[in-house]
mmCIF file of C-alpha atoms in Angstrom:
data_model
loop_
_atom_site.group_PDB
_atom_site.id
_atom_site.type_symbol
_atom_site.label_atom_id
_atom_site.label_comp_id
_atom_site.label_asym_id
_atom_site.label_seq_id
_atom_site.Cartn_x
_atom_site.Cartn_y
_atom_site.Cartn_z
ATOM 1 C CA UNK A 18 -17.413 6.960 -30.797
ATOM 2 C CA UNK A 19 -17.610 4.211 -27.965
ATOM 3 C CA UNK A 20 -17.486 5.102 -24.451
ATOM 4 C CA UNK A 21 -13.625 3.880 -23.398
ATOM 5 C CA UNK A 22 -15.541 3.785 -19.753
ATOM 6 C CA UNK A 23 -17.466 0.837 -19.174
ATOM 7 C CA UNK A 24 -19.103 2.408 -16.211
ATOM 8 C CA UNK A 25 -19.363 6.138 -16.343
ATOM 9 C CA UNK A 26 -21.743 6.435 -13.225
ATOM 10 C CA UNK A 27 -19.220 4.340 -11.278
ATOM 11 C CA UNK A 28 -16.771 7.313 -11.673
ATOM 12 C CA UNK A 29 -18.953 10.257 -11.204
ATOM 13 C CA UNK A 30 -20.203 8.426 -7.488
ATOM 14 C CA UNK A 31 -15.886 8.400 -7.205
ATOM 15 C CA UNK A 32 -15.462 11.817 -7.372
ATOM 16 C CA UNK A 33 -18.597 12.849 -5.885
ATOM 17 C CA UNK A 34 -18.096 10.730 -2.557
ATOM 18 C CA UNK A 35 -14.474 12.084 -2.298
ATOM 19 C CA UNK A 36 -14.869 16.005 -3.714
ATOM 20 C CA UNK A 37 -18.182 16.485 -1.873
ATOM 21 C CA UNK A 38 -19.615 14.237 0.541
ATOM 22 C CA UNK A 39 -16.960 12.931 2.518
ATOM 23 C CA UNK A 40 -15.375 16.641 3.035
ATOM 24 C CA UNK A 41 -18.850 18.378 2.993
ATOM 25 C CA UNK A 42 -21.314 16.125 4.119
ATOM 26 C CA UNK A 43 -20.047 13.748 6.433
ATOM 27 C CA UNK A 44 -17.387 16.262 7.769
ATOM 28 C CA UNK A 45 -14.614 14.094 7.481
ATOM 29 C CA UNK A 46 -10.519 15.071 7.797
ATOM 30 C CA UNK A 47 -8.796 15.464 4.906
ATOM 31 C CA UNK A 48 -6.547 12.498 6.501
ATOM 32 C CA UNK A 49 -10.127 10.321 6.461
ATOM 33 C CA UNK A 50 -10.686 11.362 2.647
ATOM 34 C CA UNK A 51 -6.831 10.399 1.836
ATOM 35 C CA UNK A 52 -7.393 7.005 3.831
ATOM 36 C CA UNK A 53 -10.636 6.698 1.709
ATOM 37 C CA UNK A 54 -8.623 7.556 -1.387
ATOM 38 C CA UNK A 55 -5.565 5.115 -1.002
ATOM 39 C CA UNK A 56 -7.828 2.218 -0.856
ATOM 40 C CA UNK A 57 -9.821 2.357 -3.981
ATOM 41 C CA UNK A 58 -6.438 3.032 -5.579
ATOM 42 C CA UNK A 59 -4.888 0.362 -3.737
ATOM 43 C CA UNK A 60 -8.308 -1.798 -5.251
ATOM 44 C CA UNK A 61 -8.428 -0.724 -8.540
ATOM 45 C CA UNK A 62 -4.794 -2.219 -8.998
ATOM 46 C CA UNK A 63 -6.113 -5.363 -7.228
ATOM 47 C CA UNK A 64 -8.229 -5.741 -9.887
ATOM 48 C CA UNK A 65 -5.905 -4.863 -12.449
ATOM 49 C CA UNK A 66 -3.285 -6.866 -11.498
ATOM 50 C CA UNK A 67 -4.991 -10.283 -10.490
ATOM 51 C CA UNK A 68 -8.080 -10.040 -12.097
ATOM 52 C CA UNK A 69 -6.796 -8.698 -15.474
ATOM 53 C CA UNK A 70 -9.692 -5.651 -15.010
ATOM 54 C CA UNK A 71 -7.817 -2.414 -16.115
ATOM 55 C CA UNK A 72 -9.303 0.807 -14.004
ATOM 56 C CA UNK A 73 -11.636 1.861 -17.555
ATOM 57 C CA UNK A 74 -13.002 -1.172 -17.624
ATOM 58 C CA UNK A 75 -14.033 -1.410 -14.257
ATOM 59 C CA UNK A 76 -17.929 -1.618 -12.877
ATOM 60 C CA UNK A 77 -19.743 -1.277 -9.654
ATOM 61 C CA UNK A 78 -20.580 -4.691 -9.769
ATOM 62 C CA UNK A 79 -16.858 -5.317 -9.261
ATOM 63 C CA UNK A 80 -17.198 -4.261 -5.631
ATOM 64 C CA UNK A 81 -18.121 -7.721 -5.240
ATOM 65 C CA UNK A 82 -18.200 -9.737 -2.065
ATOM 66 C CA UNK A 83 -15.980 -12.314 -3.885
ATOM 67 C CA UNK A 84 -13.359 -9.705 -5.029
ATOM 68 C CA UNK A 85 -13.251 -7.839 -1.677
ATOM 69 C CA UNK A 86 -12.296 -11.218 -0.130
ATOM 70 C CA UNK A 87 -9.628 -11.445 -2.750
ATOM 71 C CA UNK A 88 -8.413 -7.579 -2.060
ATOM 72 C CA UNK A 89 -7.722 -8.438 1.407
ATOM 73 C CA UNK A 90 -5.808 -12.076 0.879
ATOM 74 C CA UNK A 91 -3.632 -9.945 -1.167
ATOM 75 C CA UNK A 92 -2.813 -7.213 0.667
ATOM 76 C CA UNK A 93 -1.742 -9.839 3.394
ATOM 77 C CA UNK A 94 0.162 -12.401 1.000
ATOM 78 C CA UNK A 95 1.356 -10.241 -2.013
ATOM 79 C CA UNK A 96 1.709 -7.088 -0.154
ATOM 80 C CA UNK A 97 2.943 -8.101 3.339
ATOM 81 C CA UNK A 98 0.242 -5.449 4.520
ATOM 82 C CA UNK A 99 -0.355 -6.581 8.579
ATOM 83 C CA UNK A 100 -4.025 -7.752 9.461
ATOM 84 C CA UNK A 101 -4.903 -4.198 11.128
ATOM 85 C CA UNK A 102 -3.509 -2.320 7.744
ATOM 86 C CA UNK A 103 -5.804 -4.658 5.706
ATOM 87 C CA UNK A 104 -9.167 -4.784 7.964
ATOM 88 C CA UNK A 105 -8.476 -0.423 7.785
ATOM 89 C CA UNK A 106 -8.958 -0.864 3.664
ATOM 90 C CA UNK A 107 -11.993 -3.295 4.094
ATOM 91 C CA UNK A 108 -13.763 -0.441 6.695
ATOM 92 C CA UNK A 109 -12.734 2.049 3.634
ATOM 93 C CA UNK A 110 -14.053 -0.158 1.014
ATOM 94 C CA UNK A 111 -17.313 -0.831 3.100
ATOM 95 C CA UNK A 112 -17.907 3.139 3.520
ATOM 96 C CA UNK A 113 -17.616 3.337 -0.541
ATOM 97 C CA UNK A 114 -20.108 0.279 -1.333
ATOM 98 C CA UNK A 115 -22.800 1.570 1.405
ATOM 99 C CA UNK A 116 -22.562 5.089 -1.101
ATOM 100 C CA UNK A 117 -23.052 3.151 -3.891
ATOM 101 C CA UNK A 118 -25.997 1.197 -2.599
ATOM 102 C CA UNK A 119 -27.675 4.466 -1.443
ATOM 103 C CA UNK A 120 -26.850 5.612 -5.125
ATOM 104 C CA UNK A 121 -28.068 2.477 -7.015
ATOM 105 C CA UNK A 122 -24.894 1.576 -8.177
ATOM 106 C CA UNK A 123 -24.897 -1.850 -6.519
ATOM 107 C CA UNK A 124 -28.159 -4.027 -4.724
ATOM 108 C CA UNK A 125 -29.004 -3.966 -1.656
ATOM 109 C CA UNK A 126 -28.169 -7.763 -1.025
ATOM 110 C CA UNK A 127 -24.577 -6.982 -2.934
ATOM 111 C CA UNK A 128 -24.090 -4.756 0.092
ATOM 112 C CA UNK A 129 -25.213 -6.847 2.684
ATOM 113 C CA UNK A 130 -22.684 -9.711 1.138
ATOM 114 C CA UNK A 131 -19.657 -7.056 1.681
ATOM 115 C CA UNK A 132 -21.544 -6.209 5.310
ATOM 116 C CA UNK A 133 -20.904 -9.824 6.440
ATOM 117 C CA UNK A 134 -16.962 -10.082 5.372
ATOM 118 C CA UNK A 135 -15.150 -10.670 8.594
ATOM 119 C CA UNK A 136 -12.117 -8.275 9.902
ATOM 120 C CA UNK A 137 -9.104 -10.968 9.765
ATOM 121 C CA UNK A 138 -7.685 -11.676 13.409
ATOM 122 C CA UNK A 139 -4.408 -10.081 14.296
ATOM 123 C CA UNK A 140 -2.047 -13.069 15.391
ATOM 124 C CA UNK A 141 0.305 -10.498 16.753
ATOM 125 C CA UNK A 142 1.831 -10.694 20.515
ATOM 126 C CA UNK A 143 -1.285 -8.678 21.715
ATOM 127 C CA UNK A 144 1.946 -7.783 24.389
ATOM 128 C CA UNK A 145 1.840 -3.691 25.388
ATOM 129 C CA UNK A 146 5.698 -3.492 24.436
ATOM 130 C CA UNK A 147 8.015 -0.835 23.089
ATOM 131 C CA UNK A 148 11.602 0.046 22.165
ATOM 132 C CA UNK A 149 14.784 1.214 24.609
ATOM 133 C CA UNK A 150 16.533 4.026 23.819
ATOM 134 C CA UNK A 151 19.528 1.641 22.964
ATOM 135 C CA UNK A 152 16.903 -0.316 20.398
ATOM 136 C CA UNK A 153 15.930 3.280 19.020
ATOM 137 C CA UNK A 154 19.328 4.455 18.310
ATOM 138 C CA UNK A 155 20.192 1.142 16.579
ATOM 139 C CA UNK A 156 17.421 1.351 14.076
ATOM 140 C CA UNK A 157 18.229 4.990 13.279
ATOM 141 C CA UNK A 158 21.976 3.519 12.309
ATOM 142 C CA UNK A 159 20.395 1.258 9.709
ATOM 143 C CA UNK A 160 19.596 3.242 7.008
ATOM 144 C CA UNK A 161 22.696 3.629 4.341
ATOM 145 C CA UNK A 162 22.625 7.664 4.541
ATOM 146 C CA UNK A 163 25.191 7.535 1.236
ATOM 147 C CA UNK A 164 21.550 7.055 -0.229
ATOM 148 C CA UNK A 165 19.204 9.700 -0.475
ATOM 149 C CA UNK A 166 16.471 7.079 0.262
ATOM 150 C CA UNK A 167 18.721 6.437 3.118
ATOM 151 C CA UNK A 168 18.923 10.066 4.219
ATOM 152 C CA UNK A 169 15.394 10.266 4.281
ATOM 153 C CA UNK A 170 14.367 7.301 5.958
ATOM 154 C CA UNK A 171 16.896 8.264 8.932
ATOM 155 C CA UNK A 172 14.741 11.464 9.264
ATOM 156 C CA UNK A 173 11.241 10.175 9.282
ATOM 157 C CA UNK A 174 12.097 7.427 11.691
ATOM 158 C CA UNK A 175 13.545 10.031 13.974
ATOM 159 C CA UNK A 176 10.916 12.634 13.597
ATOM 160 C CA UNK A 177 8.221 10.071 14.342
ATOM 161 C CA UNK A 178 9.502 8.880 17.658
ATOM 162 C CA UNK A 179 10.987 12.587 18.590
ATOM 163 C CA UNK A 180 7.250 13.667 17.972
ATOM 164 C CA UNK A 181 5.222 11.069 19.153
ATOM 165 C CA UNK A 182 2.816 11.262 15.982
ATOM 166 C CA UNK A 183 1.026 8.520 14.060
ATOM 167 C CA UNK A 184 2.667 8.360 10.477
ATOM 168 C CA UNK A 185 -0.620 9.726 8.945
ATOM 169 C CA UNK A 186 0.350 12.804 10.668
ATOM 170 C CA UNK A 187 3.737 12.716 9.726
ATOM 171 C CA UNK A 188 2.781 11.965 5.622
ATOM 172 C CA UNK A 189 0.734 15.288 5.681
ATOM 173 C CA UNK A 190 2.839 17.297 7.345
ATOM 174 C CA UNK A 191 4.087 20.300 4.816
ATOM 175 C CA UNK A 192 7.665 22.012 4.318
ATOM 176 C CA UNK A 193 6.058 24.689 6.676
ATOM 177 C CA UNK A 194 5.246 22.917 9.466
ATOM 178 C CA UNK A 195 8.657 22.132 10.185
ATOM 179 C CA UNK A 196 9.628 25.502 12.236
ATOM 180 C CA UNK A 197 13.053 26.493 13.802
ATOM 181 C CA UNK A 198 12.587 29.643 16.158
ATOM 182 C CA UNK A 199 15.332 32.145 16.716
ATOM 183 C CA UNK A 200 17.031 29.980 19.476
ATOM 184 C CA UNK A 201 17.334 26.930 17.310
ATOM 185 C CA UNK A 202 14.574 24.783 18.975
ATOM 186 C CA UNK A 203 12.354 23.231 16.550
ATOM 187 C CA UNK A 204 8.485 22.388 16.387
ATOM 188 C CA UNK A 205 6.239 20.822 14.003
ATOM 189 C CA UNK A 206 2.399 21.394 13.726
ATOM 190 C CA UNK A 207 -0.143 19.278 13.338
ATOM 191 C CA UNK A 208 -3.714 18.864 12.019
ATOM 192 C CA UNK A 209 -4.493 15.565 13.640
ATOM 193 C CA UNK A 210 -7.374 13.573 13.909
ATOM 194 C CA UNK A 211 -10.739 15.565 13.688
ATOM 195 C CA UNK A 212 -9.057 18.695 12.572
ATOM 196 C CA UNK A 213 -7.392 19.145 16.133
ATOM 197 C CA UNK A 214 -4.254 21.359 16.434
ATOM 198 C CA UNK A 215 -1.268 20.717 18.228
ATOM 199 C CA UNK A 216 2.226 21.896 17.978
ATOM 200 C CA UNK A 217 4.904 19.646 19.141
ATOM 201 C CA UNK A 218 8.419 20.334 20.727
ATOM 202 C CA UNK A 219 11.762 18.465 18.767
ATOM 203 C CA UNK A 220 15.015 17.937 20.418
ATOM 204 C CA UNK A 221 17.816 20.187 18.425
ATOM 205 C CA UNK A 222 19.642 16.806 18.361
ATOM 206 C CA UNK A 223 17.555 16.271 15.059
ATOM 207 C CA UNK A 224 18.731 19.334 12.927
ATOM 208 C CA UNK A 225 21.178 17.736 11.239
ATOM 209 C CA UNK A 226 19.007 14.649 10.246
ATOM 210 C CA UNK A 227 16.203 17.761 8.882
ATOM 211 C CA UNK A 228 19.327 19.428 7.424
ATOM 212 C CA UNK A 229 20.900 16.658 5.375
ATOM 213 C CA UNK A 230 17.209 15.502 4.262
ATOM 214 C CA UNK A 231 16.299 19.089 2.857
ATOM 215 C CA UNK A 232 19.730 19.497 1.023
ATOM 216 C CA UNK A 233 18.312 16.672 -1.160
ATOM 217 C CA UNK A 234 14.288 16.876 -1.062
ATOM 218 C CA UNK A 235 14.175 21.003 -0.897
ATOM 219 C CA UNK A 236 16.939 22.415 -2.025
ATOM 220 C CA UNK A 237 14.842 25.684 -3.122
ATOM 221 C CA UNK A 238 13.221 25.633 0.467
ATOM 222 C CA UNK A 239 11.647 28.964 0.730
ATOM 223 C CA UNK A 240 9.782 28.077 -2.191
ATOM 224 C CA UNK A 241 8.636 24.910 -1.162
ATOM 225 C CA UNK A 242 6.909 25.865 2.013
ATOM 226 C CA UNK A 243 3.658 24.724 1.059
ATOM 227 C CA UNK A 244 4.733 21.411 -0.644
ATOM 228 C CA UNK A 245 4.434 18.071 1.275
ATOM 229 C CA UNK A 246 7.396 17.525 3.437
ATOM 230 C CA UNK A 247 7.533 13.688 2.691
ATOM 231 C CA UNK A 248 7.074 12.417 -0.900
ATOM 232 C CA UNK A 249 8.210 10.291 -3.703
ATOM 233 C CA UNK A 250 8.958 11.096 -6.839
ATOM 234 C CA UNK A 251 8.872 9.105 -10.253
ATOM 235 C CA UNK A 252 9.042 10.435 -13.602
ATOM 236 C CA UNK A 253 9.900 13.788 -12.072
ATOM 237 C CA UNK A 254 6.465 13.694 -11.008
ATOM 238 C CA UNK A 255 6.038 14.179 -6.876
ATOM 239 C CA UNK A 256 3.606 12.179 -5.312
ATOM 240 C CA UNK A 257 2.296 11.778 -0.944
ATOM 241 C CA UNK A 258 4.672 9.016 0.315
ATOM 242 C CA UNK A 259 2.495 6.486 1.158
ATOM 243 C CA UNK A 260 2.217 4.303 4.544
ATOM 244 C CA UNK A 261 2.659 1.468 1.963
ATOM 245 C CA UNK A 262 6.062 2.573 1.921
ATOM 246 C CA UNK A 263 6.759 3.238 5.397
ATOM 247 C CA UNK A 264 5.998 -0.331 6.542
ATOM 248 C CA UNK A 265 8.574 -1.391 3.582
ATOM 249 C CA UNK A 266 11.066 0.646 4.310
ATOM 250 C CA UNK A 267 10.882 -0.857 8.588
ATOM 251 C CA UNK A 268 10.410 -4.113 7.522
ATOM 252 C CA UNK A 269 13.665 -3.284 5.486
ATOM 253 C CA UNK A 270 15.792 -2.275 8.670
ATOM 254 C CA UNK A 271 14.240 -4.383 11.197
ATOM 255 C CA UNK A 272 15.656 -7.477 8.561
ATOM 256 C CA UNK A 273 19.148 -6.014 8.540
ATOM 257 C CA UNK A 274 18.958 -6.038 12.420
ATOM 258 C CA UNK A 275 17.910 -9.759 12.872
ATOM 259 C CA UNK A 276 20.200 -10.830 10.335
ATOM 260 C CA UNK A 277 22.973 -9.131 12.375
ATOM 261 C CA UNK A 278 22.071 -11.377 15.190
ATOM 262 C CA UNK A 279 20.053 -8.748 17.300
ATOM 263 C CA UNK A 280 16.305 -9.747 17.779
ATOM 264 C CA UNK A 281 13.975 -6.722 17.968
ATOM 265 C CA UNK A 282 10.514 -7.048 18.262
ATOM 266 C CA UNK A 283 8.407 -6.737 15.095
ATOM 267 C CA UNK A 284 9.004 -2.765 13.482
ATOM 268 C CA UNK A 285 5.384 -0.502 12.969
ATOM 269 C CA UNK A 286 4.653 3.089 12.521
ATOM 270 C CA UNK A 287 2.649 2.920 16.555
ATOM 271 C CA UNK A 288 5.399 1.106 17.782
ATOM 272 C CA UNK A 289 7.581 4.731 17.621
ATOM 273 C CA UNK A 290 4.399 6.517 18.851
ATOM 274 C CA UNK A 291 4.146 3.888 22.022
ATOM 275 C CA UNK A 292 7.711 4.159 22.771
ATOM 276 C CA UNK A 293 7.425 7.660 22.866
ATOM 277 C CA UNK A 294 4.943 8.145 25.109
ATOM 278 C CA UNK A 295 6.289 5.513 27.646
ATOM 279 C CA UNK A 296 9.714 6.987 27.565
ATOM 280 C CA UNK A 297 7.526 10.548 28.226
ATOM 281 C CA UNK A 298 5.364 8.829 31.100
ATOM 282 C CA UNK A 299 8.238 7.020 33.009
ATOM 283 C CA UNK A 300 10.557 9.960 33.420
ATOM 284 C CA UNK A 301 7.664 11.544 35.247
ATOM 285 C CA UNK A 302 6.100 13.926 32.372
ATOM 286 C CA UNK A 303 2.350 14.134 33.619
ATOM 287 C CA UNK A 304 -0.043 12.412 31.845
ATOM 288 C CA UNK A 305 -1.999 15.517 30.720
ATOM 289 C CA UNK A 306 0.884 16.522 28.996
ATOM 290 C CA UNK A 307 1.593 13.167 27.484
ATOM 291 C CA UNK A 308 -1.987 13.165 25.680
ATOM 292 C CA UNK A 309 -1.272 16.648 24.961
ATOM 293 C CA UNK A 310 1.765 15.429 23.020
ATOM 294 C CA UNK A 311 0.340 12.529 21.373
ATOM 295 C CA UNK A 312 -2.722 14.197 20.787
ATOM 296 C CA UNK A 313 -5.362 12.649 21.684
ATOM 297 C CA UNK A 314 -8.902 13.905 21.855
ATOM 298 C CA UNK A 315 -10.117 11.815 25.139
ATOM 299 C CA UNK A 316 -7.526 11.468 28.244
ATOM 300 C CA UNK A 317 -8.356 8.435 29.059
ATOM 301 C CA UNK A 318 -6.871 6.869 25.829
ATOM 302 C CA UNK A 319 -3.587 7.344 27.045
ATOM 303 C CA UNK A 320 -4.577 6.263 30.782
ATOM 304 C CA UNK A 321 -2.853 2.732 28.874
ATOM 305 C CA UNK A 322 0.251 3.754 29.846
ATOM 306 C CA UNK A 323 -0.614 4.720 33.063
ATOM 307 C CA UNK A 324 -2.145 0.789 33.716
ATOM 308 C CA UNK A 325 1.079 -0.762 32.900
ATOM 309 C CA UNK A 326 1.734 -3.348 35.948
ATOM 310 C CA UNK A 327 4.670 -3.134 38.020
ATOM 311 C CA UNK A 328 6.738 -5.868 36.098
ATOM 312 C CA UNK A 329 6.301 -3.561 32.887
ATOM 313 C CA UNK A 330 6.967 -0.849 34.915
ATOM 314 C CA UNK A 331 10.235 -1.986 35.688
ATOM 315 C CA UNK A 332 11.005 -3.202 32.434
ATOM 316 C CA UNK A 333 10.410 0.128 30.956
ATOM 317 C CA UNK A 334 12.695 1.690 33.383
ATOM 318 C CA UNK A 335 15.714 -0.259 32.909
ATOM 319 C CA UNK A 336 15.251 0.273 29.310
ATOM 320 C CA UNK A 337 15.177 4.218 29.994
ATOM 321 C CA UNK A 338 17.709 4.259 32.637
ATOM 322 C CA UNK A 339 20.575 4.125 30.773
ATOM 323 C CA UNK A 340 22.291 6.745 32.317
ATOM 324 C CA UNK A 341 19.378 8.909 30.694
ATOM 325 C CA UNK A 342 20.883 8.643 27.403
ATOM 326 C CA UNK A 343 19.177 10.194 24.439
ATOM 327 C CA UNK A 344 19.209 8.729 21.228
ATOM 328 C CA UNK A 345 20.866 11.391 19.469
ATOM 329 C CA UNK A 346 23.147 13.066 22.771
ATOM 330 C CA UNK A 347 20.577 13.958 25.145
ATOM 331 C CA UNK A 348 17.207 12.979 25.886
ATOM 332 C CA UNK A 349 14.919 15.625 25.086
ATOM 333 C CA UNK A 350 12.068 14.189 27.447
ATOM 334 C CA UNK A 351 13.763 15.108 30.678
ATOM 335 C CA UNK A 352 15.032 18.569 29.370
ATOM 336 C CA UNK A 353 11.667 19.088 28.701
ATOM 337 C CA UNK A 354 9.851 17.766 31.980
ATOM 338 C CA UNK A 355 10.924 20.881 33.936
ATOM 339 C CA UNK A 356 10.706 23.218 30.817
ATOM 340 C CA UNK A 357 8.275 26.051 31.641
ATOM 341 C CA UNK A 358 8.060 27.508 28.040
ATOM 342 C CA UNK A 359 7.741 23.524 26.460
ATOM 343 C CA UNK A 360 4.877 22.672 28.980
ATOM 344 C CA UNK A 361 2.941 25.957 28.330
ATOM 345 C CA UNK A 362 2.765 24.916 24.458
ATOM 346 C CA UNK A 363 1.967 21.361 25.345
ATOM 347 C CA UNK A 364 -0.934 23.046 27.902
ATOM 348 C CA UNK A 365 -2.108 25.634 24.858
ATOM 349 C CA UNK A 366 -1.038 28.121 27.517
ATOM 350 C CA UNK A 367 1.517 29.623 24.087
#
């Protein structure tokens, strides 16, 4: 009987290089090997869709300078993908083809014609802005919570600014993570980047959001502890919500807001981490603590918000000022600024 796969090798390097020696030998996250996974997916329907190549008929040779190019125009024009989102899948795609070359699968000159494909510039306001309370609590009104779609997109937009994480973080986080201690104060825990542990204080104020999601995506809780706490689901089959979906779903609200006559600046998964940690910084939480919170491996990373000039400065604080309101009823940042118990997590001192 004929092979249905036109390129069995192509498939065995595929599982190989995401089973073995991304996890294994490289020592990559399981975050890097998801990253790695979206964008073949994301490229395999590239070339299914415009190229009219379904995934069993697809070679190594079809990691093609000429395709690539073509992956990355449409991710921008048929996807709506921003240039940083796009230039991520072409470092992805790059990392694959340089496996295949050291496995044969593709020349050595078919490499160095993906090598030379150029990152596309990012036209964005390279301004260091970020959202007021006010602007923060308006987006979290724009989801339609008579949805369940709606109920769920409420509680991932205010989970990723309450938390400060990057939205990779927040797709992987499991039922588990989520933890309410005996006084009602919640925390979620993290595997970020390189493995690294954190837990992370939540206002209260969110419960009700967490509450009103799990009613409809874990109903049978207790047993769901080790599913995803994110997902979608199709055909009663569960599936990682993707980042795909996130930057729909913002683009979504941050429409309904401009159409209402309200201009915003432009909506992103780092935009809620950035807010956070300038809404952290400027009520006088010490900068330790705020690269504690955000997680990041090297201090000086966050030293960004630290170099803000005066004018931002200013900005920032009339934006915060607002009688200190929090977004939900009060603003967990300066509760937590003189909270022993919340900076002795944030420390690892607990």
């Amino acid at each position: 009987m004929k092979n249905k796969i036109q390129d069995p090798e192509l498939f065995k390097a595929i599982k190989v290089f995401l089973t073995s020696y991304l996890p294994h030998i490289k020592k990559c996250s399981k975050h890097t090997v998801e990253a790695y996974k979206y964008a073949l997916n994301i490229f395999f329907e590239y070339l299914s869709v415009v190229n009219g190549i379904p995934l069993t008929r697809t070679k190594a040779a079809d990691f093609s300078q000429q395709n690539i190019v073509g992956f990355m125009e449409w991710l921008l024009n048929s996807r709506n993908n921003i240039a940083t989102t796009a230039n991520q899948r072409l470092t992805n795609l790059r990392g694959f083809c340089k496996y295949l070359r050291k496995n044969n699968l593709i020349s050595f000159v078919e490499y160095e014609e993906i090598c030379e494909i150029g990152e596309i510039a990012d036209t964005r306001t390279p301004e260091f802005s970020w959202l007021s309370i006010d602007e923060i609590k308006m987006i979290l009104e724009q989801p339609n919570v008579s949805k369940k779609t709606g109920v769920r997109d409420r509680f991932f937009l205010a989970l990723l600014y309450e938390s400060g994480c990057r939205d990779d973080e927040i797709l992987h986080l499991k039922v588990k993570d989520f933890v309410v201690n005996s006084r009602g104060e919640p925390d979620i825990h993290i595997w970020g980047k390189g493995q690294k542990y954190r837990c992370t204080p939540i206002s209260a104020n969110i419960l009700p959001y967490y509450r009103a999601y799990c009613a409809i995506y874990h109903s049978e809780i207790e047993k769901e502890q080790e599913e995803l706490l994110f997902y979608t689901e199709r055909n009663g089959i569960k599936t990682a919500m993707s980042s795909d979906n996130v930057q729909r779903f913002m683009r979504t609200y941050e429409k309904q807001i401009k159409a209402g006559g309200t201009e915003i600046i432009h909506l992103h998964p780092h935009l809620f981490r950035r807010t956070r940690a300038m809404h952290l910084y400027i009520a006088g939480v010490p900068l330790p603590l705020v690269s504690e919170w955000l997680g990041h491996s090297n201090e000086e990373t966050t030293r960004i918000y630290a170099k803000a000039t005066d004018e931002m400065k200013r900005r920032a604080q009339q934006k915060v000022n607002e009688a200190l309101k929090e977004i939900m009823e009060e603003d967990p940042v300066f509760k937590y600024a003189n909270d022993e118990d919340v900076l002795k997590k944030l420390s690892g001192l607990k």
